[in-house]
């Protein structure tokens, strides 16, 4: 027994060490790109200041954009660290799922309007309740609706739905967007993972959103499913506990 335990401990320690290394490698890589850009632009600004003030202004705005990207990356990494550690201060209570989702929909109305995307949320069942942490649920909804709008072409459609099914309360986001290849479906939940083809579309995407979503849903005792057809669209369906269970017990404070 003890020997087995020791072997198990050692392989677990080795696994954790490799996870840690991979994480540091990822983080370094992600931070290096915007830092290199900022450095390059800053050097060019110095040269352009006298001869070409317009170009200098342009480089300054590029620097600003890369700083915002760094800020998003750092914020995303901290959010992911909190979600993964289980240190998130979850305060679960029975809430109206449609009410939280509506708040997220409101946030993305202007973005959808700018892309002429038909963002529908009219059919949500207002009586459906979920026993969850409100903030965590809002983060989940914001990420999924934000992605749906981001990865859907101009003139497309995003439909958000909330419905109850016994002990499970569903929150579903459908889009008519670019879709995801079958071999990418599992990978999109990995931290920093972004589908090669959509990197341009994503612009400032960090690849952290879905890993944050996955960890939060796990902490709430829920589940997430994805169905997608490339070129047709995607469906992200989140199952949350309708009533108090034994999962969301990490309540503190
Ligand atoms: P990102 O910041 O890149 O959006 P996410 O973790 O939120 O990071 O998503 C990871 C990848 O999954 C995205 O880069 C994109 O390729 C793909 N993806 C996520 N949501 C959708 C969607 N609704 N439609 C198509 N692709 C999506």
PDB file of C-alpha atoms and ligand atoms in Angstrom:
ATOM      1  CA  UNK A   1       0.000   0.000   0.000  1.00  0.00           C
ATOM      2  CA  UNK A   2       2.654   2.500   1.053  1.00  0.00           C
ATOM      3  CA  UNK A   3       4.808   1.762  -1.929  1.00  0.00           C
ATOM      4  CA  UNK A   4       1.914   2.257  -4.300  1.00  0.00           C
ATOM      5  CA  UNK A   5       1.057   5.478  -2.540  1.00  0.00           C
ATOM      6  CA  UNK A   6       4.637   6.700  -2.884  1.00  0.00           C
ATOM      7  CA  UNK A   7       4.689   5.867  -6.587  1.00  0.00           C
ATOM      8  CA  UNK A   8       1.394   7.591  -7.044  1.00  0.00           C
ATOM      9  CA  UNK A   9       2.621  10.686  -5.212  1.00  0.00           C
ATOM     10  CA  UNK A  10       5.735  10.840  -7.305  1.00  0.00           C
ATOM     11  CA  UNK A  11       3.929  10.632 -10.624  1.00  0.00           C
ATOM     12  CA  UNK A  12       1.423  13.199  -9.405  1.00  0.00           C
ATOM     13  CA  UNK A  13       4.272  15.517  -8.428  1.00  0.00           C
ATOM     14  CA  UNK A  14       5.846  15.017 -11.843  1.00  0.00           C
ATOM     15  CA  UNK A  15       2.541  15.762 -13.541  1.00  0.00           C
ATOM     16  CA  UNK A  16       2.085  18.973 -11.530  1.00  0.00           C
ATOM     17  CA  UNK A  17       5.633  20.030 -12.327  1.00  0.00           C
ATOM     18  CA  UNK A  18       5.046  19.606 -16.054  1.00  0.00           C
ATOM     19  CA  UNK A  19       1.722  21.453 -15.837  1.00  0.00           C
ATOM     20  CA  UNK A  20       3.544  24.274 -14.042  1.00  0.00           C
ATOM     21  CA  UNK A  21       6.300  24.393 -16.661  1.00  0.00           C
ATOM     22  CA  UNK A  22       3.860  24.406 -19.523  1.00  0.00           C
ATOM     23  CA  UNK A  23       1.890  27.210 -17.884  1.00  0.00           C
ATOM     24  CA  UNK A  24       4.974  29.372 -17.426  1.00  0.00           C
ATOM     25  CA  UNK A  25       6.015  28.712 -21.029  1.00  0.00           C
ATOM     26  CA  UNK A  26       2.550  29.720 -22.248  1.00  0.00           C
ATOM     27  CA  UNK A  27       2.421  32.852 -20.128  1.00  0.00           C
ATOM     28  CA  UNK A  28       5.903  33.951 -21.208  1.00  0.00           C
ATOM     29  CA  UNK A  29       5.016  33.402 -24.842  1.00  0.00           C
ATOM     30  CA  UNK A  30       1.743  35.325 -24.566  1.00  0.00           C
ATOM     31  CA  UNK A  31       3.366  38.268 -22.781  1.00  0.00           C
ATOM     32  CA  UNK A  32       6.385  38.426 -25.086  1.00  0.00           C
ATOM     33  CA  UNK A  33       4.423  39.200 -28.236  1.00  0.00           C
ATOM     34  CA  UNK A  34       2.787  42.461 -27.099  1.00  0.00           C
ATOM     35  CA  UNK A  35       5.946  43.461 -25.208  1.00  0.00           C
ATOM     36  CA  UNK A  36       8.063  43.066 -28.335  1.00  0.00           C
ATOM     37  CA  UNK A  37       5.524  45.115 -30.283  1.00  0.00           C
ATOM     38  CA  UNK A  38       5.534  47.894 -27.667  1.00  0.00           C
ATOM     39  CA  UNK A  39       9.319  47.996 -27.686  1.00  0.00           C
ATOM     40  CA  UNK A  40       9.441  48.163 -31.478  1.00  0.00           C
ATOM     41  CA  UNK A  41       6.819  50.914 -31.715  1.00  0.00           C
ATOM     42  CA  UNK A  42       8.459  52.917 -28.943  1.00  0.00           C
ATOM     43  CA  UNK A  43      11.779  52.855 -30.809  1.00  0.00           C
ATOM     44  CA  UNK A  44      10.076  53.898 -34.041  1.00  0.00           C
ATOM     45  CA  UNK A  45       8.204  56.709 -32.309  1.00  0.00           C
ATOM     46  CA  UNK A  46      11.487  58.205 -31.178  1.00  0.00           C
ATOM     47  CA  UNK A  47      12.724  58.259 -34.771  1.00  0.00           C
ATOM     48  CA  UNK A  48       9.454  59.529 -36.231  1.00  0.00           C
ATOM     49  CA  UNK A  49       8.756  62.305 -33.716  1.00  0.00           C
ATOM     50  CA  UNK A  50      10.589  65.028 -35.666  1.00  0.00           C
ATOM     51  CA  UNK A  51      10.269  63.935 -39.290  1.00  0.00           C
ATOM     52  CA  UNK A  52       6.809  62.417 -39.339  1.00  0.00           C
ATOM     53  CA  UNK A  53       4.510  63.446 -36.484  1.00  0.00           C
ATOM     54  CA  UNK A  54       1.501  61.672 -38.063  1.00  0.00           C
ATOM     55  CA  UNK A  55       3.366  58.382 -38.070  1.00  0.00           C
ATOM     56  CA  UNK A  56       4.400  59.014 -34.472  1.00  0.00           C
ATOM     57  CA  UNK A  57       0.755  59.444 -33.462  1.00  0.00           C
ATOM     58  CA  UNK A  58      -0.078  56.178 -35.227  1.00  0.00           C
ATOM     59  CA  UNK A  59       2.695  54.317 -33.380  1.00  0.00           C
ATOM     60  CA  UNK A  60       1.509  55.758 -30.087  1.00  0.00           C
ATOM     61  CA  UNK A  61      -1.978  54.354 -30.691  1.00  0.00           C
ATOM     62  CA  UNK A  62      -0.429  50.961 -31.482  1.00  0.00           C
ATOM     63  CA  UNK A  63       1.449  51.093 -28.195  1.00  0.00           C
ATOM     64  CA  UNK A  64      -1.786  51.876 -26.393  1.00  0.00           C
ATOM     65  CA  UNK A  65      -3.548  48.958 -28.085  1.00  0.00           C
ATOM     66  CA  UNK A  66      -0.789  46.520 -27.082  1.00  0.00           C
ATOM     67  CA  UNK A  67      -0.927  47.815 -23.507  1.00  0.00           C
ATOM     68  CA  UNK A  68      -4.665  47.095 -23.442  1.00  0.00           C
ATOM     69  CA  UNK A  69      -3.921  43.591 -24.707  1.00  0.00           C
ATOM     70  CA  UNK A  70      -1.394  43.055 -21.902  1.00  0.00           C
ATOM     71  CA  UNK A  71      -3.957  44.332 -19.427  1.00  0.00           C
ATOM     72  CA  UNK A  72      -6.585  41.865 -20.721  1.00  0.00           C
ATOM     73  CA  UNK A  73      -4.084  39.009 -20.554  1.00  0.00           C
ATOM     74  CA  UNK A  74      -3.094  39.746 -16.971  1.00  0.00           C
ATOM     75  CA  UNK A  75      -6.723  40.222 -15.890  1.00  0.00           C
ATOM     76  CA  UNK A  76      -7.687  36.972 -17.643  1.00  0.00           C
ATOM     77  CA  UNK A  77      -4.846  35.040 -16.031  1.00  0.00           C
ATOM     78  CA  UNK A  78      -5.805  36.284 -12.572  1.00  0.00           C
ATOM     79  CA  UNK A  79      -9.436  35.402 -13.175  1.00  0.00           C
ATOM     80  CA  UNK A  80      -8.435  31.933 -14.384  1.00  0.00           C
ATOM     81  CA  UNK A  81      -6.133  31.413 -11.386  1.00  0.00           C
ATOM     82  CA  UNK A  82      -9.004  32.292  -9.047  1.00  0.00           C
ATOM     83  CA  UNK A  83     -11.447  30.034 -10.889  1.00  0.00           C
ATOM     84  CA  UNK A  84      -8.986  27.103 -10.863  1.00  0.00           C
ATOM     85  CA  UNK A  85      -7.863  27.395  -7.269  1.00  0.00           C
ATOM     86  CA  UNK A  86     -11.349  27.034  -5.873  1.00  0.00           C
ATOM     87  CA  UNK A  87     -10.501  30.171  -3.896  1.00  0.00           C
ATOM     88  CA  UNK A  88     -13.232  32.018  -5.716  1.00  0.00           C
ATOM     89  CA  UNK A  89     -15.580  33.454  -3.134  1.00  0.00           C
ATOM     90  CA  UNK A  90     -18.652  31.687  -4.372  1.00  0.00           C
ATOM     91  CA  UNK A  91     -21.857  32.847  -2.784  1.00  0.00           C
ATOM     92  CA  UNK A  92     -24.494  30.619  -4.216  1.00  0.00           C
ATOM     93  CA  UNK A  93     -28.147  31.458  -3.947  1.00  0.00           C
ATOM     94  CA  UNK A  94     -31.311  30.820  -5.891  1.00  0.00           C
ATOM     95  CA  UNK A  95     -31.443  33.415  -8.674  1.00  0.00           C
ATOM     96  CA  UNK A  96     -33.448  34.041 -11.824  1.00  0.00           C
ATOM     97  CA  UNK A  97     -31.192  32.780 -14.616  1.00  0.00           C
ATOM     98  CA  UNK A  98     -32.931  34.913 -17.271  1.00  0.00           C
ATOM     99  CA  UNK A  99     -32.296  38.050 -15.207  1.00  0.00           C
ATOM    100  CA  UNK A 100     -28.512  37.483 -15.149  1.00  0.00           C
ATOM    101  CA  UNK A 101     -28.401  36.471 -18.801  1.00  0.00           C
ATOM    102  CA  UNK A 102     -30.379  39.592 -19.742  1.00  0.00           C
ATOM    103  CA  UNK A 103     -27.702  41.727 -18.097  1.00  0.00           C
ATOM    104  CA  UNK A 104     -25.039  40.059 -20.262  1.00  0.00           C
ATOM    105  CA  UNK A 105     -27.185  40.485 -23.376  1.00  0.00           C
ATOM    106  CA  UNK A 106     -27.478  44.226 -22.637  1.00  0.00           C
ATOM    107  CA  UNK A 107     -23.692  44.490 -22.455  1.00  0.00           C
ATOM    108  CA  UNK A 108     -23.341  43.051 -25.947  1.00  0.00           C
ATOM    109  CA  UNK A 109     -26.256  44.890 -27.619  1.00  0.00           C
ATOM    110  CA  UNK A 110     -24.045  47.734 -28.922  1.00  0.00           C
ATOM    111  CA  UNK A 111     -21.382  45.314 -30.221  1.00  0.00           C
ATOM    112  CA  UNK A 112     -24.053  43.218 -31.977  1.00  0.00           C
ATOM    113  CA  UNK A 113     -25.725  46.347 -33.402  1.00  0.00           C
ATOM    114  CA  UNK A 114     -22.404  47.564 -34.803  1.00  0.00           C
ATOM    115  CA  UNK A 115     -22.104  44.245 -36.695  1.00  0.00           C
ATOM    116  CA  UNK A 116     -25.765  44.249 -37.644  1.00  0.00           C
ATOM    117  CA  UNK A 117     -26.198  40.971 -35.763  1.00  0.00           C
ATOM    118  CA  UNK A 118     -29.693  40.006 -34.729  1.00  0.00           C
ATOM    119  CA  UNK A 119     -29.211  39.293 -30.995  1.00  0.00           C
ATOM    120  CA  UNK A 120     -32.382  37.556 -29.777  1.00  0.00           C
ATOM    121  CA  UNK A 121     -33.199  36.914 -26.124  1.00  0.00           C
ATOM    122  CA  UNK A 122     -36.961  37.269 -26.034  1.00  0.00           C
ATOM    123  CA  UNK A 123     -37.991  33.686 -25.375  1.00  0.00           C
ATOM    124  CA  UNK A 124     -36.125  33.070 -22.133  1.00  0.00           C
ATOM    125  CA  UNK A 125     -38.248  31.580 -19.353  1.00  0.00           C
ATOM    126  CA  UNK A 126     -38.190  34.150 -16.513  1.00  0.00           C
ATOM    127  CA  UNK A 127     -39.377  31.586 -13.950  1.00  0.00           C
ATOM    128  CA  UNK A 128     -36.298  29.368 -14.298  1.00  0.00           C
ATOM    129  CA  UNK A 129     -34.074  29.538 -11.228  1.00  0.00           C
ATOM    130  CA  UNK A 130     -30.518  28.356 -10.696  1.00  0.00           C
ATOM    131  CA  UNK A 131     -28.648  27.826  -7.441  1.00  0.00           C
ATOM    132  CA  UNK A 132     -25.411  29.585  -8.413  1.00  0.00           C
ATOM    133  CA  UNK A 133     -23.056  32.448  -7.701  1.00  0.00           C
ATOM    134  CA  UNK A 134     -24.424  35.487  -9.550  1.00  0.00           C
ATOM    135  CA  UNK A 135     -21.042  37.027 -10.460  1.00  0.00           C
ATOM    136  CA  UNK A 136     -19.647  33.734 -11.759  1.00  0.00           C
ATOM    137  CA  UNK A 137     -22.794  33.154 -13.824  1.00  0.00           C
ATOM    138  CA  UNK A 138     -22.563  36.659 -15.273  1.00  0.00           C
ATOM    139  CA  UNK A 139     -18.928  36.019 -16.250  1.00  0.00           C
ATOM    140  CA  UNK A 140     -19.968  32.778 -17.963  1.00  0.00           C
ATOM    141  CA  UNK A 141     -22.803  34.494 -19.854  1.00  0.00           C
ATOM    142  CA  UNK A 142     -20.616  37.450 -20.855  1.00  0.00           C
ATOM    143  CA  UNK A 143     -17.918  35.170 -22.257  1.00  0.00           C
ATOM    144  CA  UNK A 144     -20.280  32.924 -24.229  1.00  0.00           C
ATOM    145  CA  UNK A 145     -22.425  35.748 -25.654  1.00  0.00           C
ATOM    146  CA  UNK A 146     -19.302  37.807 -26.363  1.00  0.00           C
ATOM    147  CA  UNK A 147     -17.754  34.896 -28.288  1.00  0.00           C
ATOM    148  CA  UNK A 148     -20.967  34.248 -30.230  1.00  0.00           C
ATOM    149  CA  UNK A 149     -21.090  37.881 -31.364  1.00  0.00           C
ATOM    150  CA  UNK A 150     -17.363  37.962 -32.071  1.00  0.00           C
ATOM    151  CA  UNK A 151     -17.280  34.797 -34.168  1.00  0.00           C
ATOM    152  CA  UNK A 152     -20.415  35.598 -36.172  1.00  0.00           C
ATOM    153  CA  UNK A 153     -20.198  37.556 -39.406  1.00  0.00           C
ATOM    154  CA  UNK A 154     -22.012  40.827 -40.012  1.00  0.00           C
ATOM    155  CA  UNK A 155     -25.707  40.291 -40.536  1.00  0.00           C
ATOM    156  CA  UNK A 156     -25.751  36.968 -38.657  1.00  0.00           C
ATOM    157  CA  UNK A 157     -27.882  35.860 -35.722  1.00  0.00           C
ATOM    158  CA  UNK A 158     -27.256  35.004 -32.071  1.00  0.00           C
ATOM    159  CA  UNK A 159     -30.064  33.443 -30.037  1.00  0.00           C
ATOM    160  CA  UNK A 160     -29.860  33.214 -26.260  1.00  0.00           C
ATOM    161  CA  UNK A 161     -32.213  30.927 -24.355  1.00  0.00           C
ATOM    162  CA  UNK A 162     -32.954  29.943 -20.762  1.00  0.00           C
ATOM    163  CA  UNK A 163     -35.114  26.945 -19.897  1.00  0.00           C
ATOM    164  CA  UNK A 164     -35.695  24.527 -17.058  1.00  0.00           C
ATOM    165  CA  UNK A 165     -35.545  20.738 -17.196  1.00  0.00           C
ATOM    166  CA  UNK A 166     -36.244  19.370 -13.732  1.00  0.00           C
ATOM    167  CA  UNK A 167     -33.075  19.597 -11.615  1.00  0.00           C
ATOM    168  CA  UNK A 168     -31.194  21.248 -14.474  1.00  0.00           C
ATOM    169  CA  UNK A 169     -31.477  24.849 -15.616  1.00  0.00           C
ATOM    170  CA  UNK A 170     -30.172  25.439 -19.120  1.00  0.00           C
ATOM    171  CA  UNK A 171     -28.547  28.515 -20.555  1.00  0.00           C
ATOM    172  CA  UNK A 172     -27.986  28.120 -24.306  1.00  0.00           C
ATOM    173  CA  UNK A 173     -26.231  30.358 -26.835  1.00  0.00           C
ATOM    174  CA  UNK A 174     -26.735  29.640 -30.548  1.00  0.00           C
ATOM    175  CA  UNK A 175     -24.917  31.473 -33.304  1.00  0.00           C
ATOM    176  CA  UNK A 176     -24.785  31.434 -37.084  1.00  0.00           C
ATOM    177  CA  UNK A 177     -21.048  32.086 -36.942  1.00  0.00           C
ATOM    178  CA  UNK A 178     -17.870  30.602 -38.348  1.00  0.00           C
ATOM    179  CA  UNK A 179     -18.239  27.322 -36.443  1.00  0.00           C
ATOM    180  CA  UNK A 180     -15.519  25.067 -35.054  1.00  0.00           C
ATOM    181  CA  UNK A 181     -13.852  22.046 -36.701  1.00  0.00           C
ATOM    182  CA  UNK A 182     -14.528  18.731 -34.861  1.00  0.00           C
ATOM    183  CA  UNK A 183     -10.831  18.236 -34.030  1.00  0.00           C
ATOM    184  CA  UNK A 184     -10.720  21.685 -32.383  1.00  0.00           C
ATOM    185  CA  UNK A 185     -13.809  21.178 -30.208  1.00  0.00           C
ATOM    186  CA  UNK A 186     -11.951  19.800 -27.181  1.00  0.00           C
ATOM    187  CA  UNK A 187      -9.014  22.126 -27.500  1.00  0.00           C
ATOM    188  CA  UNK A 188     -10.964  25.406 -27.312  1.00  0.00           C
ATOM    189  CA  UNK A 189     -11.329  24.975 -23.537  1.00  0.00           C
ATOM    190  CA  UNK A 190      -7.556  24.840 -23.027  1.00  0.00           C
ATOM    191  CA  UNK A 191      -6.030  28.008 -21.660  1.00  0.00           C
ATOM    192  CA  UNK A 192      -4.497  30.276 -24.321  1.00  0.00           C
ATOM    193  CA  UNK A 193      -5.862  28.063 -27.097  1.00  0.00           C
ATOM    194  CA  UNK A 194      -7.215  29.965 -30.089  1.00  0.00           C
ATOM    195  CA  UNK A 195      -8.271  28.391 -33.373  1.00  0.00           C
ATOM    196  CA  UNK A 196      -5.665  29.385 -35.966  1.00  0.00           C
ATOM    197  CA  UNK A 197      -8.203  30.433 -38.589  1.00  0.00           C
ATOM    198  CA  UNK A 198     -10.131  32.779 -36.298  1.00  0.00           C
ATOM    199  CA  UNK A 199      -7.155  34.620 -34.789  1.00  0.00           C
ATOM    200  CA  UNK A 200      -7.706  37.537 -37.144  1.00  0.00           C
ATOM    201  CA  UNK A 201     -11.435  37.655 -36.370  1.00  0.00           C
ATOM    202  CA  UNK A 202     -10.717  37.544 -32.660  1.00  0.00           C
ATOM    203  CA  UNK A 203      -8.480  40.568 -32.822  1.00  0.00           C
ATOM    204  CA  UNK A 204      -7.728  41.064 -29.170  1.00  0.00           C
ATOM    205  CA  UNK A 205      -8.813  37.621 -27.966  1.00  0.00           C
ATOM    206  CA  UNK A 206      -6.694  36.019 -25.254  1.00  0.00           C
ATOM    207  CA  UNK A 207      -7.739  32.387 -25.550  1.00  0.00           C
ATOM    208  CA  UNK A 208      -8.536  32.423 -21.826  1.00  0.00           C
ATOM    209  CA  UNK A 209     -12.299  33.030 -21.896  1.00  0.00           C
ATOM    210  CA  UNK A 210     -13.466  29.445 -22.358  1.00  0.00           C
ATOM    211  CA  UNK A 211     -11.023  27.998 -19.818  1.00  0.00           C
ATOM    212  CA  UNK A 212     -12.344  30.499 -17.276  1.00  0.00           C
ATOM    213  CA  UNK A 213     -15.904  29.513 -18.249  1.00  0.00           C
ATOM    214  CA  UNK A 214     -15.141  25.799 -17.912  1.00  0.00           C
ATOM    215  CA  UNK A 215     -13.569  26.194 -14.467  1.00  0.00           C
ATOM    216  CA  UNK A 216     -16.371  28.402 -13.163  1.00  0.00           C
ATOM    217  CA  UNK A 217     -19.031  25.977 -14.382  1.00  0.00           C
ATOM    218  CA  UNK A 218     -17.213  23.106 -12.674  1.00  0.00           C
ATOM    219  CA  UNK A 219     -17.059  25.123  -9.435  1.00  0.00           C
ATOM    220  CA  UNK A 220     -20.821  25.688  -9.646  1.00  0.00           C
ATOM    221  CA  UNK A 221     -21.459  21.977 -10.133  1.00  0.00           C
ATOM    222  CA  UNK A 222     -22.615  22.461 -13.719  1.00  0.00           C
ATOM    223  CA  UNK A 223     -21.577  21.239 -17.142  1.00  0.00           C
ATOM    224  CA  UNK A 224     -20.998  22.671 -20.617  1.00  0.00           C
ATOM    225  CA  UNK A 225     -21.608  21.110 -24.039  1.00  0.00           C
ATOM    226  CA  UNK A 226     -20.666  22.366 -27.481  1.00  0.00           C
ATOM    227  CA  UNK A 227     -22.064  21.435 -30.838  1.00  0.00           C
ATOM    228  CA  UNK A 228     -20.723  23.087 -33.932  1.00  0.00           C
ATOM    229  CA  UNK A 229     -20.683  22.879 -37.694  1.00  0.00           C
ATOM    230  CA  UNK A 230     -17.944  24.754 -39.522  1.00  0.00           C
ATOM    231  CA  UNK A 231     -19.418  27.495 -41.655  1.00  0.00           C
ATOM    232  CA  UNK A 232     -22.886  27.003 -40.157  1.00  0.00           C
ATOM    233  CA  UNK A 233     -22.693  27.919 -36.483  1.00  0.00           C
ATOM    234  CA  UNK A 234     -22.217  26.815 -32.906  1.00  0.00           C
ATOM    235  CA  UNK A 235     -24.249  26.010 -29.824  1.00  0.00           C
ATOM    236  CA  UNK A 236     -22.837  26.351 -26.318  1.00  0.00           C
ATOM    237  CA  UNK A 237     -25.212  24.821 -23.746  1.00  0.00           C
ATOM    238  CA  UNK A 238     -24.600  25.332 -20.025  1.00  0.00           C
ATOM    239  CA  UNK A 239     -26.324  23.091 -17.480  1.00  0.00           C
ATOM    240  CA  UNK A 240     -26.608  24.557 -13.973  1.00  0.00           C
ATOM    241  CA  UNK A 241     -28.177  23.122 -10.819  1.00  0.00           C
ATOM    242  CA  UNK A 242     -31.736  24.363 -10.396  1.00  0.00           C
ATOM    243  CA  UNK A 243     -31.679  23.888  -6.645  1.00  0.00           C
ATOM    244  CA  UNK A 244     -29.199  23.804  -3.812  1.00  0.00           C
ATOM    245  CA  UNK A 245     -26.998  20.746  -4.108  1.00  0.00           C
ATOM    246  CA  UNK A 246     -23.763  19.752  -2.424  1.00  0.00           C
ATOM    247  CA  UNK A 247     -21.513  21.322  -5.012  1.00  0.00           C
ATOM    248  CA  UNK A 248     -21.484  25.043  -4.426  1.00  0.00           C
ATOM    249  CA  UNK A 249     -20.387  24.588  -0.828  1.00  0.00           C
ATOM    250  CA  UNK A 250     -17.274  26.708  -0.973  1.00  0.00           C
ATOM    251  CA  UNK A 251     -19.258  29.635   0.349  1.00  0.00           C
ATOM    252  CA  UNK A 252     -17.172  31.944   2.427  1.00  0.00           C
ATOM    253  CA  UNK A 253     -17.346  35.348   4.008  1.00  0.00           C
TER     254      UNK A 253
HETATM  255  P1  LIG B   1     -10.721  34.007 -27.352  1.00  0.00           P
HETATM  256  O1  LIG B   1     -10.268  35.112 -26.464  1.00  0.00           O
HETATM  257  O2  LIG B   1      -9.737  33.678 -28.432  1.00  0.00           O
HETATM  258  O3  LIG B   1     -12.114  34.193 -27.862  1.00  0.00           O
HETATM  259  P2  LIG B   1     -11.818  31.725 -25.879  1.00  0.00           P
HETATM  260  O4  LIG B   1     -11.181  30.865 -24.844  1.00  0.00           O
HETATM  261  O5  LIG B   1     -13.048  32.458 -25.478  1.00  0.00           O
HETATM  262  O6  LIG B   1     -10.694  32.735 -26.371  1.00  0.00           O
HETATM  263  O7  LIG B   1     -12.140  30.837 -27.148  1.00  0.00           O
HETATM  264  C1  LIG B   1     -11.129  29.965 -27.656  1.00  0.00           C
HETATM  265  C2  LIG B   1     -11.309  29.767 -29.153  1.00  0.00           C
HETATM  266  O8  LIG B   1     -12.515  29.049 -29.416  1.00  0.00           O
HETATM  267  C3  LIG B   1     -11.449  31.072 -29.930  1.00  0.00           C
HETATM  268  O9  LIG B   1     -10.198  31.612 -30.271  1.00  0.00           O
HETATM  269  C4  LIG B   1     -12.250  30.632 -31.144  1.00  0.00           C
HETATM  270  O10 LIG B   1     -11.373  30.128 -32.124  1.00  0.00           O
HETATM  271  C5  LIG B   1     -13.106  29.484 -30.629  1.00  0.00           C
HETATM  272  N1  LIG B   1     -14.503  29.902 -30.346  1.00  0.00           N
HETATM  273  C6  LIG B   1     -15.033  30.247 -29.148  1.00  0.00           C
HETATM  274  N2  LIG B   1     -16.349  30.548 -29.242  1.00  0.00           N
HETATM  275  C7  LIG B   1     -16.672  30.395 -30.548  1.00  0.00           C
HETATM  276  C8  LIG B   1     -17.890  30.543 -31.306  1.00  0.00           C
HETATM  277  N3  LIG B   1     -19.044  30.924 -30.736  1.00  0.00           N
HETATM  278  N4  LIG B   1     -17.835  30.282 -32.639  1.00  0.00           N
HETATM  279  C9  LIG B   1     -16.681  29.888 -33.225  1.00  0.00           C
HETATM  280  N5  LIG B   1     -15.509  29.732 -32.577  1.00  0.00           N
HETATM  281  C10 LIG B   1     -15.496  29.976 -31.254  1.00  0.00           C
END
